[in-house]
PDB file of C-alpha atoms in Angstrom:
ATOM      1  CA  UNK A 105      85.661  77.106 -93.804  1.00 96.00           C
ATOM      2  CA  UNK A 106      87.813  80.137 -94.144  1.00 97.00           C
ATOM      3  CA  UNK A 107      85.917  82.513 -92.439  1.00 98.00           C
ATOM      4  CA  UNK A 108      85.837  86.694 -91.754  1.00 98.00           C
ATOM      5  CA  UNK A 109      84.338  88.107 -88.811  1.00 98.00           C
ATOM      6  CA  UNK A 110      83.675  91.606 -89.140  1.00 98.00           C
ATOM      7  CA  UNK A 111      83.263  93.122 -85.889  1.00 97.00           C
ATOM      8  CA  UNK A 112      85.414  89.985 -84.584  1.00 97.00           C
ATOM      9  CA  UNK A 113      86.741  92.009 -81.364  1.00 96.00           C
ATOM     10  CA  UNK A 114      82.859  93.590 -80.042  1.00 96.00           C
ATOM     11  CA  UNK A 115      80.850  91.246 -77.045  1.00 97.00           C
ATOM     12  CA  UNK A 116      79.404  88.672 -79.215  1.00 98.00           C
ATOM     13  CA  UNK A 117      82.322  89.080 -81.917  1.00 98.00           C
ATOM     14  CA  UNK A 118      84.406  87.397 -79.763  1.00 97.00           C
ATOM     15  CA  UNK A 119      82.789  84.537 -78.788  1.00 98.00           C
ATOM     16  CA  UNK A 120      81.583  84.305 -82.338  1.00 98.00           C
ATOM     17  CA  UNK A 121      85.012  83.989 -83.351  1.00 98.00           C
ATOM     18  CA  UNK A 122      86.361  81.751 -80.949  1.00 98.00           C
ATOM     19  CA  UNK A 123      83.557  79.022 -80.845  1.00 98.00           C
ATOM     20  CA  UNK A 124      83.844  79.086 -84.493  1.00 98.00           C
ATOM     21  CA  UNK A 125      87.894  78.343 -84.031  1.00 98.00           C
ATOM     22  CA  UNK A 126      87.249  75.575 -81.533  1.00 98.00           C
ATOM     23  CA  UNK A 127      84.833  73.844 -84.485  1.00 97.00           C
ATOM     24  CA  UNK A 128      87.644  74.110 -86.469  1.00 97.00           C
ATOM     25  CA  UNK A 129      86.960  76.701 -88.912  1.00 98.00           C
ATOM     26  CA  UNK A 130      89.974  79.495 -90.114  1.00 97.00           C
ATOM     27  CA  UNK A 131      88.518  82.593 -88.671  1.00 97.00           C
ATOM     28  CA  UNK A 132      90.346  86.139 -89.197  1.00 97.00           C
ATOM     29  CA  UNK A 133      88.496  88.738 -87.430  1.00 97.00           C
ATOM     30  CA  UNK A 134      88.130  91.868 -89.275  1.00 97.00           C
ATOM     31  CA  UNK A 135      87.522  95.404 -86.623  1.00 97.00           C
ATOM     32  CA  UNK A 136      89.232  98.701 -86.294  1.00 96.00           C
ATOM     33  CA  UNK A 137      90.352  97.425 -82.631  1.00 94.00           C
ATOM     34  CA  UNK A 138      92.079  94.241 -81.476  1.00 92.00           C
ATOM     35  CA  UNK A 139      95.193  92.421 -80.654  1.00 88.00           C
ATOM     36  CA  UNK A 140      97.800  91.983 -83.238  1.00 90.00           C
ATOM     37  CA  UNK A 141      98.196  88.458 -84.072  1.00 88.00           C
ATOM     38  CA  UNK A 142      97.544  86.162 -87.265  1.00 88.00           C
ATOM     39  CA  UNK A 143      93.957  85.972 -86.399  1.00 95.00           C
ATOM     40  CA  UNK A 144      93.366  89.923 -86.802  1.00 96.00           C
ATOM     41  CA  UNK A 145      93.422  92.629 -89.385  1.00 97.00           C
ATOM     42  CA  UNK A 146      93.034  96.329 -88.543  1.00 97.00           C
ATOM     43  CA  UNK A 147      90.112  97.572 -90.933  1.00 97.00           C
ATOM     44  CA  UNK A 148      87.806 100.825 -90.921  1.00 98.00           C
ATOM     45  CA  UNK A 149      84.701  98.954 -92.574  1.00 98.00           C
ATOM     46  CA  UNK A 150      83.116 102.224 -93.285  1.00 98.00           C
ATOM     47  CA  UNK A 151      86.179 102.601 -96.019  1.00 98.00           C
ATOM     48  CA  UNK A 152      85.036 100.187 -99.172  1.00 98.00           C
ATOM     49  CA  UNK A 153      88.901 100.735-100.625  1.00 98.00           C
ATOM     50  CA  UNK A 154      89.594  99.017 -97.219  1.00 97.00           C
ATOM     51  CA  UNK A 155      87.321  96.523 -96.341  1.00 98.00           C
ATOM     52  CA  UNK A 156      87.450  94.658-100.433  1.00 98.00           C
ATOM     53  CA  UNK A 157      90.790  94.665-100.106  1.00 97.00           C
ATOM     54  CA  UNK A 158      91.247  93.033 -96.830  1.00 97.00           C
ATOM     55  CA  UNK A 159      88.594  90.394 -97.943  1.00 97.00           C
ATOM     56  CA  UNK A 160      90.317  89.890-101.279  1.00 97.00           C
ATOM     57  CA  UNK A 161      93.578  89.041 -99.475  1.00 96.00           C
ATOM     58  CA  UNK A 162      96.117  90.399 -96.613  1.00 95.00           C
ATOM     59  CA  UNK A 163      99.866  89.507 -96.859  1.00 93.00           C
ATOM     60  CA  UNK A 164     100.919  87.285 -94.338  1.00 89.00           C
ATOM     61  CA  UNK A 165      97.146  86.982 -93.163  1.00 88.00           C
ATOM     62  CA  UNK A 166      94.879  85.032 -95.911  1.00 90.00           C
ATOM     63  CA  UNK A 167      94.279  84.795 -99.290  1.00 94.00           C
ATOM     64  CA  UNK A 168      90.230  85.004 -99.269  1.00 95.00           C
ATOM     65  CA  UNK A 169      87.085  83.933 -97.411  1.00 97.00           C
ATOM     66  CA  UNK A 170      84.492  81.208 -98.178  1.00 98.00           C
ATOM     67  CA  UNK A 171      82.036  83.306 -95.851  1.00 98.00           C
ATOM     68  CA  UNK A 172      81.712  86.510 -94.198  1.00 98.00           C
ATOM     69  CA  UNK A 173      79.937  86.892 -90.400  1.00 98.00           C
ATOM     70  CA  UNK A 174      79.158  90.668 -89.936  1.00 98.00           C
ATOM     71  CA  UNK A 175      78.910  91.804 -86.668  1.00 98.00           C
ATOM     72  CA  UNK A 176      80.099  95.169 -86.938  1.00 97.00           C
ATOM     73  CA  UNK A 177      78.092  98.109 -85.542  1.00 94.00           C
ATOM     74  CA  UNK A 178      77.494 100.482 -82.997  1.00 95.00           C
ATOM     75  CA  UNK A 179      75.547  98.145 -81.021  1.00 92.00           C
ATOM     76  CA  UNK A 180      72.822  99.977 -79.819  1.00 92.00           C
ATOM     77  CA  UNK A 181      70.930 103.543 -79.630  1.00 91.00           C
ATOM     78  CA  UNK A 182      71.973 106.366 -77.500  1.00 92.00           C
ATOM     79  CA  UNK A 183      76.148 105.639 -77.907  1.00 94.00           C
ATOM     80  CA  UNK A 184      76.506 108.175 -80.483  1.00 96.00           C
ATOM     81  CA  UNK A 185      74.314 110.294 -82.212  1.00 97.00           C
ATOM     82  CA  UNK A 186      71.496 109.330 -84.471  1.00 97.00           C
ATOM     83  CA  UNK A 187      73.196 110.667 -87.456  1.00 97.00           C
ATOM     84  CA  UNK A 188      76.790 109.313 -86.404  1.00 97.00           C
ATOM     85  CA  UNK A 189      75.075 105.849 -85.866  1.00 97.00           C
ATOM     86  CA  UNK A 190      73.247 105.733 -88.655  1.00 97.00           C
ATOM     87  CA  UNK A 191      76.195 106.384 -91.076  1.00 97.00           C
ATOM     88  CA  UNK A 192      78.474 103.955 -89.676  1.00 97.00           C
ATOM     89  CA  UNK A 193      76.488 100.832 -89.392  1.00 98.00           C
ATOM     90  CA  UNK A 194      74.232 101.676 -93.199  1.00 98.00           C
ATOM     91  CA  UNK A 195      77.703 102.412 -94.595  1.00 98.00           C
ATOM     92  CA  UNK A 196      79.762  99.611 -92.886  1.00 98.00           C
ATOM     93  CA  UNK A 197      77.113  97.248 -93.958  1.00 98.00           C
ATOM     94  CA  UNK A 198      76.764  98.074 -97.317  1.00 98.00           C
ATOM     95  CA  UNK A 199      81.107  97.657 -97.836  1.00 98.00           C
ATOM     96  CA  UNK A 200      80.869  94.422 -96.375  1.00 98.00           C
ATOM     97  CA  UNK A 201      77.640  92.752 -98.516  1.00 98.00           C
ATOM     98  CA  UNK A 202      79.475  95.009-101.524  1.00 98.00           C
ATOM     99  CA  UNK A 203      82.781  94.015-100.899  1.00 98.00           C
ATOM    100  CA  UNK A 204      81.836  90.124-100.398  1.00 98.00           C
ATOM    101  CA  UNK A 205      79.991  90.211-103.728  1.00 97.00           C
ATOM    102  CA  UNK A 206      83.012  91.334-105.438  1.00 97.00           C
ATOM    103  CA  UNK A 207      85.116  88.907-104.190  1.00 97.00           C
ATOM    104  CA  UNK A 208      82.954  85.975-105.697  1.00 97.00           C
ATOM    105  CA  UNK A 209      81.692  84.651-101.477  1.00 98.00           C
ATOM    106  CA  UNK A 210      77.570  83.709-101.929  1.00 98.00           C
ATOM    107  CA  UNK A 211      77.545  83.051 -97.867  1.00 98.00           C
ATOM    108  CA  UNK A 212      77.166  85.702 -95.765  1.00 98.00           C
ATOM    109  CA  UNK A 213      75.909  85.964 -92.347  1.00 98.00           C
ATOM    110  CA  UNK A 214      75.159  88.801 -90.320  1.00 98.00           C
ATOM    111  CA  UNK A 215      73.549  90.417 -87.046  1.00 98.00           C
ATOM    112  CA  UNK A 216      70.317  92.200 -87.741  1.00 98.00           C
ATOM    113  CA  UNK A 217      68.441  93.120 -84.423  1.00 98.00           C
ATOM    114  CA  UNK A 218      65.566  92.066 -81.995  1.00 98.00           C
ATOM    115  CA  UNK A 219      64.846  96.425 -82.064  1.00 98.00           C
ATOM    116  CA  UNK A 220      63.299  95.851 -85.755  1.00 98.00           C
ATOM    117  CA  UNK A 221      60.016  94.126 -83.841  1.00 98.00           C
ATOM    118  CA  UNK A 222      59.112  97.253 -82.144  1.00 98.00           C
ATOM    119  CA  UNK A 223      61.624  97.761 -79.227  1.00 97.00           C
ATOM    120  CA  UNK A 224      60.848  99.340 -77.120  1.00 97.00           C
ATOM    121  CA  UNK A 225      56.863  98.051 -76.955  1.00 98.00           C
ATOM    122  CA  UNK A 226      56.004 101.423 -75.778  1.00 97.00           C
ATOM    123  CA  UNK A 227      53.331 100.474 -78.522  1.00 97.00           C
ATOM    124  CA  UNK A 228      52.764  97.033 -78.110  1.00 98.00           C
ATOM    125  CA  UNK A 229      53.266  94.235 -80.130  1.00 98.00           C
ATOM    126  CA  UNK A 230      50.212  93.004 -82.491  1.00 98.00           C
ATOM    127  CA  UNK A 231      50.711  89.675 -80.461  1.00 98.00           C
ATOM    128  CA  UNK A 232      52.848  87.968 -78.046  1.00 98.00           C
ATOM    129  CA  UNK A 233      54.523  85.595 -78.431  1.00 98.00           C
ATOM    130  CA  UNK A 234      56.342  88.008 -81.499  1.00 98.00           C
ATOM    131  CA  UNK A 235      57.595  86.538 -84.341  1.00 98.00           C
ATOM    132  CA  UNK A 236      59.164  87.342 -87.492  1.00 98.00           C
ATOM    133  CA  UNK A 237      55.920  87.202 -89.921  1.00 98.00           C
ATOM    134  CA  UNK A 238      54.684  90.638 -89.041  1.00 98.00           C
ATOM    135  CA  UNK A 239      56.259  94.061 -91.089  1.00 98.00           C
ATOM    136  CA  UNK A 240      59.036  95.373 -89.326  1.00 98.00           C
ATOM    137  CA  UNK A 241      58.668  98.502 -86.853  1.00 98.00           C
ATOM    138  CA  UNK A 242      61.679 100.164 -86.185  1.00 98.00           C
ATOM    139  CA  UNK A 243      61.064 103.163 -83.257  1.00 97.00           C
ATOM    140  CA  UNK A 244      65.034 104.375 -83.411  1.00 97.00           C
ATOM    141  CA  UNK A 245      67.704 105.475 -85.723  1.00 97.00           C
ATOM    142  CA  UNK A 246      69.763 102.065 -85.099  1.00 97.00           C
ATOM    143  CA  UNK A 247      66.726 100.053 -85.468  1.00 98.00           C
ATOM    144  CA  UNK A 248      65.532 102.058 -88.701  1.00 98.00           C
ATOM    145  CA  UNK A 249      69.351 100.583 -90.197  1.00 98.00           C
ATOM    146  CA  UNK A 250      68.993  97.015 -89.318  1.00 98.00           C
ATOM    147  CA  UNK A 251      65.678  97.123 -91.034  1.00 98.00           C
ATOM    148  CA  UNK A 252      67.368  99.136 -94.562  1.00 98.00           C
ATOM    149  CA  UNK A 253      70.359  96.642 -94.254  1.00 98.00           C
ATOM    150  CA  UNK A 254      67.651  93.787 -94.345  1.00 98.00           C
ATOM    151  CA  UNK A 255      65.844  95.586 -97.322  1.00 98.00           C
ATOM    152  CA  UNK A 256      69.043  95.976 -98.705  1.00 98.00           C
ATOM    153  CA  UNK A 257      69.917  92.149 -98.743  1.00 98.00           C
ATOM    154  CA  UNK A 258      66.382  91.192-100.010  1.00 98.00           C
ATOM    155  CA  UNK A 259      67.750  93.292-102.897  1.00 98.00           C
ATOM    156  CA  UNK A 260      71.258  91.646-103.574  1.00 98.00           C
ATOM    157  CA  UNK A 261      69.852  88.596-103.181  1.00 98.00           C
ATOM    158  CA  UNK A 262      67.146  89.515-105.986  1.00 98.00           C
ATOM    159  CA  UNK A 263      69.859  90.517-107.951  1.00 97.00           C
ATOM    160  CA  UNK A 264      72.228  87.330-107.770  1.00 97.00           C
ATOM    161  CA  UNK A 265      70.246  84.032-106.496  1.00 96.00           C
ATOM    162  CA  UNK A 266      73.138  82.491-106.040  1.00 97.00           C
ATOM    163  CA  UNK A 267      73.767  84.598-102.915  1.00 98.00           C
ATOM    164  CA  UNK A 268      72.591  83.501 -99.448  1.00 98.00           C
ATOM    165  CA  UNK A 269      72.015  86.343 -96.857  1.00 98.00           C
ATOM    166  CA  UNK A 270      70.951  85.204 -93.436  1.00 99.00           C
ATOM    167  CA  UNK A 271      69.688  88.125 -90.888  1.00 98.00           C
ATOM    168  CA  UNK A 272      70.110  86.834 -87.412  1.00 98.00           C
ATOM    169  CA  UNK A 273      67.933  89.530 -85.201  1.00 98.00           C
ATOM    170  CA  UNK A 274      69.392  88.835 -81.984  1.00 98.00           C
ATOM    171  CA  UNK A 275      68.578  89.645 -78.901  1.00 98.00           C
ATOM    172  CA  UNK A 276      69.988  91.440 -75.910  1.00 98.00           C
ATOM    173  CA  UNK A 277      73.864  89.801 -75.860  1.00 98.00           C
ATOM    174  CA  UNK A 278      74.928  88.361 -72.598  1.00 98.00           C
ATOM    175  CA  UNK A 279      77.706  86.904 -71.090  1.00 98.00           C
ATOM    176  CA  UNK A 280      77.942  84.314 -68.153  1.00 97.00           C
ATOM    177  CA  UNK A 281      79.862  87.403 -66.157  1.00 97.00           C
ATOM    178  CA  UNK A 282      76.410  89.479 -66.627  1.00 98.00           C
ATOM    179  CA  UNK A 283      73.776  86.871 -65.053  1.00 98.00           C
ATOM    180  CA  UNK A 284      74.736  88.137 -61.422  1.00 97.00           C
ATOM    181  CA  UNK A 285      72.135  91.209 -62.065  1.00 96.00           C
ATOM    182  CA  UNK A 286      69.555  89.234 -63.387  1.00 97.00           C
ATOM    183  CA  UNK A 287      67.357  88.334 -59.878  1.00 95.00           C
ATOM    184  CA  UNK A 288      66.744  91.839 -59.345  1.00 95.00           C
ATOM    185  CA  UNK A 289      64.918  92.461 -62.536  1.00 96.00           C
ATOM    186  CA  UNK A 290      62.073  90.563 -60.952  1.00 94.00           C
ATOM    187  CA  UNK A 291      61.516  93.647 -58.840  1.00 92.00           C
ATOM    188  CA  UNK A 292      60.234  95.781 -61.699  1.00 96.00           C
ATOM    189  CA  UNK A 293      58.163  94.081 -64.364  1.00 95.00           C
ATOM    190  CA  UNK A 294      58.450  96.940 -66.665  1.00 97.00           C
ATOM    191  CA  UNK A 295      62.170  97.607 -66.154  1.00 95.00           C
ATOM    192  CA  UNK A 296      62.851  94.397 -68.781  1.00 97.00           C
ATOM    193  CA  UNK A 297      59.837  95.372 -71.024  1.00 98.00           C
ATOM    194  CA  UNK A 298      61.454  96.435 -73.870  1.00 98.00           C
ATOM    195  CA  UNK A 299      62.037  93.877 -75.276  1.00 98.00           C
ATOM    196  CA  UNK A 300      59.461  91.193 -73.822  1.00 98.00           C
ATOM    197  CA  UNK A 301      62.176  90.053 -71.203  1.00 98.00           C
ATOM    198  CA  UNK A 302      64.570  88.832 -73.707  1.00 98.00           C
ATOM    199  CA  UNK A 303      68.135  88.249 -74.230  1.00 98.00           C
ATOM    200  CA  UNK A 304      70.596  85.462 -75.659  1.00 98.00           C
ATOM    201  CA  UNK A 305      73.800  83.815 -74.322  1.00 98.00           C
ATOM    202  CA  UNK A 306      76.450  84.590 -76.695  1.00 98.00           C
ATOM    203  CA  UNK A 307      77.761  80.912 -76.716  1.00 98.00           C
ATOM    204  CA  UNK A 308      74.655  80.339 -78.578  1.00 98.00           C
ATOM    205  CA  UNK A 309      74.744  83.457 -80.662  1.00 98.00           C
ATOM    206  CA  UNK A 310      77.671  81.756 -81.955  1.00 98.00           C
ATOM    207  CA  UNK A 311      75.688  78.351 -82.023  1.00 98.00           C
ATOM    208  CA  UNK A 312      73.355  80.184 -84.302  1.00 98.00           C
ATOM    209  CA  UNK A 313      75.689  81.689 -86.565  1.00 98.00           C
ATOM    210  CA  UNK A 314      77.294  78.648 -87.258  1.00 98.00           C
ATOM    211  CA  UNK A 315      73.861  76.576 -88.175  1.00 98.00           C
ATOM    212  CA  UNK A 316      73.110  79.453 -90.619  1.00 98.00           C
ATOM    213  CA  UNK A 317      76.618  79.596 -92.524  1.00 98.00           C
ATOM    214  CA  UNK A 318      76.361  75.755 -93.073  1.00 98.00           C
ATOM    215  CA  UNK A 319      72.612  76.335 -93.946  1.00 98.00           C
ATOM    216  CA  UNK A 320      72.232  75.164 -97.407  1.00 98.00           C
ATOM    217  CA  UNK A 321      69.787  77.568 -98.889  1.00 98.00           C
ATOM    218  CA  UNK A 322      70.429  80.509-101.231  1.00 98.00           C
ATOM    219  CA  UNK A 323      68.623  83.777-100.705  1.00 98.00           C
ATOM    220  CA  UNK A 324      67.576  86.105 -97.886  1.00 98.00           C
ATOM    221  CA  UNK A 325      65.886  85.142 -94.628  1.00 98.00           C
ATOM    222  CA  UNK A 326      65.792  86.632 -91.244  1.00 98.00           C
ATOM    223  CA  UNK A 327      65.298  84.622 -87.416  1.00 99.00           C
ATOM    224  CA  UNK A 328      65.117  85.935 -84.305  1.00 99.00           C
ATOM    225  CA  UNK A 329      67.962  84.442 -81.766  1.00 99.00           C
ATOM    226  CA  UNK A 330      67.225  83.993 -78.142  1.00 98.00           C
ATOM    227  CA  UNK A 331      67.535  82.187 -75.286  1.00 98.00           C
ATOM    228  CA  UNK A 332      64.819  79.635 -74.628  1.00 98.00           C
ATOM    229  CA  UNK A 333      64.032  81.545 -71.523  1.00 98.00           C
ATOM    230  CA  UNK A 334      62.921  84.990 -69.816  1.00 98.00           C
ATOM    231  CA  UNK A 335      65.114  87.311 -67.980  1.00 98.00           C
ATOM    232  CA  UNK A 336      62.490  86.536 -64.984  1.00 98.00           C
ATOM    233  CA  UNK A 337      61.416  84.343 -62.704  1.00 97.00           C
ATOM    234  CA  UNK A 338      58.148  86.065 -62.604  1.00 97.00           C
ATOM    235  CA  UNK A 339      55.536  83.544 -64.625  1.00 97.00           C
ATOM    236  CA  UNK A 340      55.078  84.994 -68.335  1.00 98.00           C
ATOM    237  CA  UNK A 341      50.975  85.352 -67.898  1.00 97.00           C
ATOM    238  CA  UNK A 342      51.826  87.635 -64.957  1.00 97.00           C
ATOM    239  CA  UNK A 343      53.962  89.587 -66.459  1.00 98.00           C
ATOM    240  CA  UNK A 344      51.776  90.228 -69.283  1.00 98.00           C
ATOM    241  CA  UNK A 345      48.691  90.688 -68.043  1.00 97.00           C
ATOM    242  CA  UNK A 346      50.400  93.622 -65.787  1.00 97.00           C
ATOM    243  CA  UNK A 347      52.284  95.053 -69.284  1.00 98.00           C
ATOM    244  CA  UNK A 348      50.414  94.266 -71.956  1.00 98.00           C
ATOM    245  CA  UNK A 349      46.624  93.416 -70.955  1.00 97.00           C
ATOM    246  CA  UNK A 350      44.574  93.096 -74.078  1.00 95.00           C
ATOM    247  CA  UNK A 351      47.345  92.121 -76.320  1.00 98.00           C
ATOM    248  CA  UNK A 352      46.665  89.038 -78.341  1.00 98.00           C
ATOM    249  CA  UNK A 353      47.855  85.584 -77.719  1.00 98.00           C
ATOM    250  CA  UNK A 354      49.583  83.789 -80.429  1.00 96.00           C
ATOM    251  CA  UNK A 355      50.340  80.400 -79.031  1.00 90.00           C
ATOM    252  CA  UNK A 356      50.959  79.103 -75.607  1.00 92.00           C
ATOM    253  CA  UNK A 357      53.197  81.262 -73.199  1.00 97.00           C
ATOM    254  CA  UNK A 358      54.761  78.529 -71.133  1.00 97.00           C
ATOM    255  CA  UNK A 359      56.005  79.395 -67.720  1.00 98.00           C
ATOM    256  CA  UNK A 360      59.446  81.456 -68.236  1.00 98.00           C
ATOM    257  CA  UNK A 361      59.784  80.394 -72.048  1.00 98.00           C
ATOM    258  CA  UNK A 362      60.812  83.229 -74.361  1.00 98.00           C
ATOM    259  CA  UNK A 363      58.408  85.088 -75.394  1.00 98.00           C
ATOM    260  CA  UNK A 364      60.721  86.121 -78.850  1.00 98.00           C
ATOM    261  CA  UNK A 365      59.818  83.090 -80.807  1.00 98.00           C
ATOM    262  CA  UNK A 366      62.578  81.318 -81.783  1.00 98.00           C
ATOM    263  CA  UNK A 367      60.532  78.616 -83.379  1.00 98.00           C
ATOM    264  CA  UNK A 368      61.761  79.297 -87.143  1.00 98.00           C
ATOM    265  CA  UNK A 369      65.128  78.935 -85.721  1.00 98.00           C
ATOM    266  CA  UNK A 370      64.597  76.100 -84.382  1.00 98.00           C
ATOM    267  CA  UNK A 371      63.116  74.454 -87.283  1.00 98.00           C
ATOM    268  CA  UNK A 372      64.946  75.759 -90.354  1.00 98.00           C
ATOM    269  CA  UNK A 373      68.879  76.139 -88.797  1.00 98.00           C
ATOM    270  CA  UNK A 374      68.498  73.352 -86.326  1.00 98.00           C
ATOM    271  CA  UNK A 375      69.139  76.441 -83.645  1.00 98.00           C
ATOM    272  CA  UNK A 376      68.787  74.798 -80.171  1.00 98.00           C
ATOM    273  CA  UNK A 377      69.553  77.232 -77.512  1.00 98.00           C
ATOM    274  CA  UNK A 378      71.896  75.399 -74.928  1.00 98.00           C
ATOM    275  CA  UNK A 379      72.528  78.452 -72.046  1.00 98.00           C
ATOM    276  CA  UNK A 380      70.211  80.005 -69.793  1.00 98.00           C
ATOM    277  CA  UNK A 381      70.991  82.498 -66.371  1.00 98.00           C
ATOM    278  CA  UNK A 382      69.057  80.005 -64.548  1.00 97.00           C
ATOM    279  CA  UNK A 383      72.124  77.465 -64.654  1.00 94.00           C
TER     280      UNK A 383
END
């Protein structure tokens, strides 16, 4: 497929965009930073002028997508302020869907957010293992967007059902480079509680974005992406029963498996998380 990655140049973006290269896909990556080249085009998505044209076609560059991947955002709370943040990532969001509807693409993939669950649990979950079947409850500013841009694509796609949206709420992005830290977060239990000792290898953050933009289904739907495994070596019912006693059980716990349920994933994309810290 020819393929835009917005947000191609941020910590998943890139390995997003070069797994998705090695498969053999045309990717341009789409970002207001990045090095020049004939994979990248300079573009401030929070200007709609800017963002449909360089999706409609960039001398030189491409002529059009068959799919768009949005990663772009300000990536978490607390790196600018709440108002800054939330008009960047609504706004950027809204050009992209917009922009790709204009252009005639029905397949667009983006990165919703593990935050939209309840990060961070300092009420806790209605159960654990958490899933995606319960109403979202965003506690920040950048959590309150992803779950707008996901009412917003329930609403795009209710106006044109030829359109597929896919929300991937990922978790906490890591690279091979960050596993290092990872044995001293058994020290604390608590220090990782925010969001149920979770995170996801970016390799397979690509994996899963891939399995949705070849997932043949129109409409909106949303999966949580994580590794198959903790953060911890601590057992889950430990850690648990120390941070959330009393909390319901919905299903078994396992030993270190993740305790963000990426059994939709797993059964609808084919998503089969391949990377873990403890390797």
């Amino acid at each position: 497929m020819r393929i835009a990655v917005a947000g191609g140049s941020g910590k998943l973006g890139r390995t997003v965009v070069r797994e998705l290269r090695a498969g053999g896909d045309d990717v341009v990556s789409l970002d207001v930073v990045g090095e020049r080249g004939p994979g990248f085009v300079r573009v401030d998505l929070t200007d709609f002028g800017q963002t449909l044209d360089a999706i409609l076609g960039v001398d030189d560059r491409h002529t059009g997508f068959d799919a768009i991947v949005h990663l772009a955002t300000i990536p978490a709370p607390g790196i600018l302020s709440d108002v800054a943040t939330f008009h960047n990532n609504i706004r950027a969001t809204y050009n992209v869907f917009q922009a790709a509807r204009r252009a005639g693409i029905r397949n667009i993939v983006y990165a919703s957010s593990e935050t939209v669950l309840g990060l961070p649990f300092d009420v806790p979950p209605p159960y654990i293992p958490v899933d995606e079947d319960y109403a979202a409850r965003p506690e920040s500013t950048y959590s309150l967007v992803k779950h707008l841009e996901e009412q917003m694509a329930i609403e795009l796609v209710r106006w044109d059902p030829s359109l597929k949206i896919v929300a991937l709420r990922f978790s906490n992005v890591m690279d091979p480079s960050d596993y290092a830290e990872f044995p001293s977060f058994d020290d604390d239990a608590r220090a990782r509680k925010w969001n149920l000792w979770g995170y996801i290898d970016a390799r397979d953050g690509a994996q899963a974005v891939k399995r949705a933009l070849d997932w043949d289904a129109t409409g909106f739907d949303r999966f949580i992406i994580a590794a198959a495994d903790t953060v911890m070596t601590r057992p889950n019912a430990e850690l648990v029963a120390e941070v959330f006693p009393g909390v319901p059980l919905k299903g078994e716990l396992g030993v270190n498996d993740t305790l963000l349920s990426i059994d939709k994933a797993r059964r609808l994309l084919g998503y089969a998380p391949a990377h873990s810290w403890r390797d």
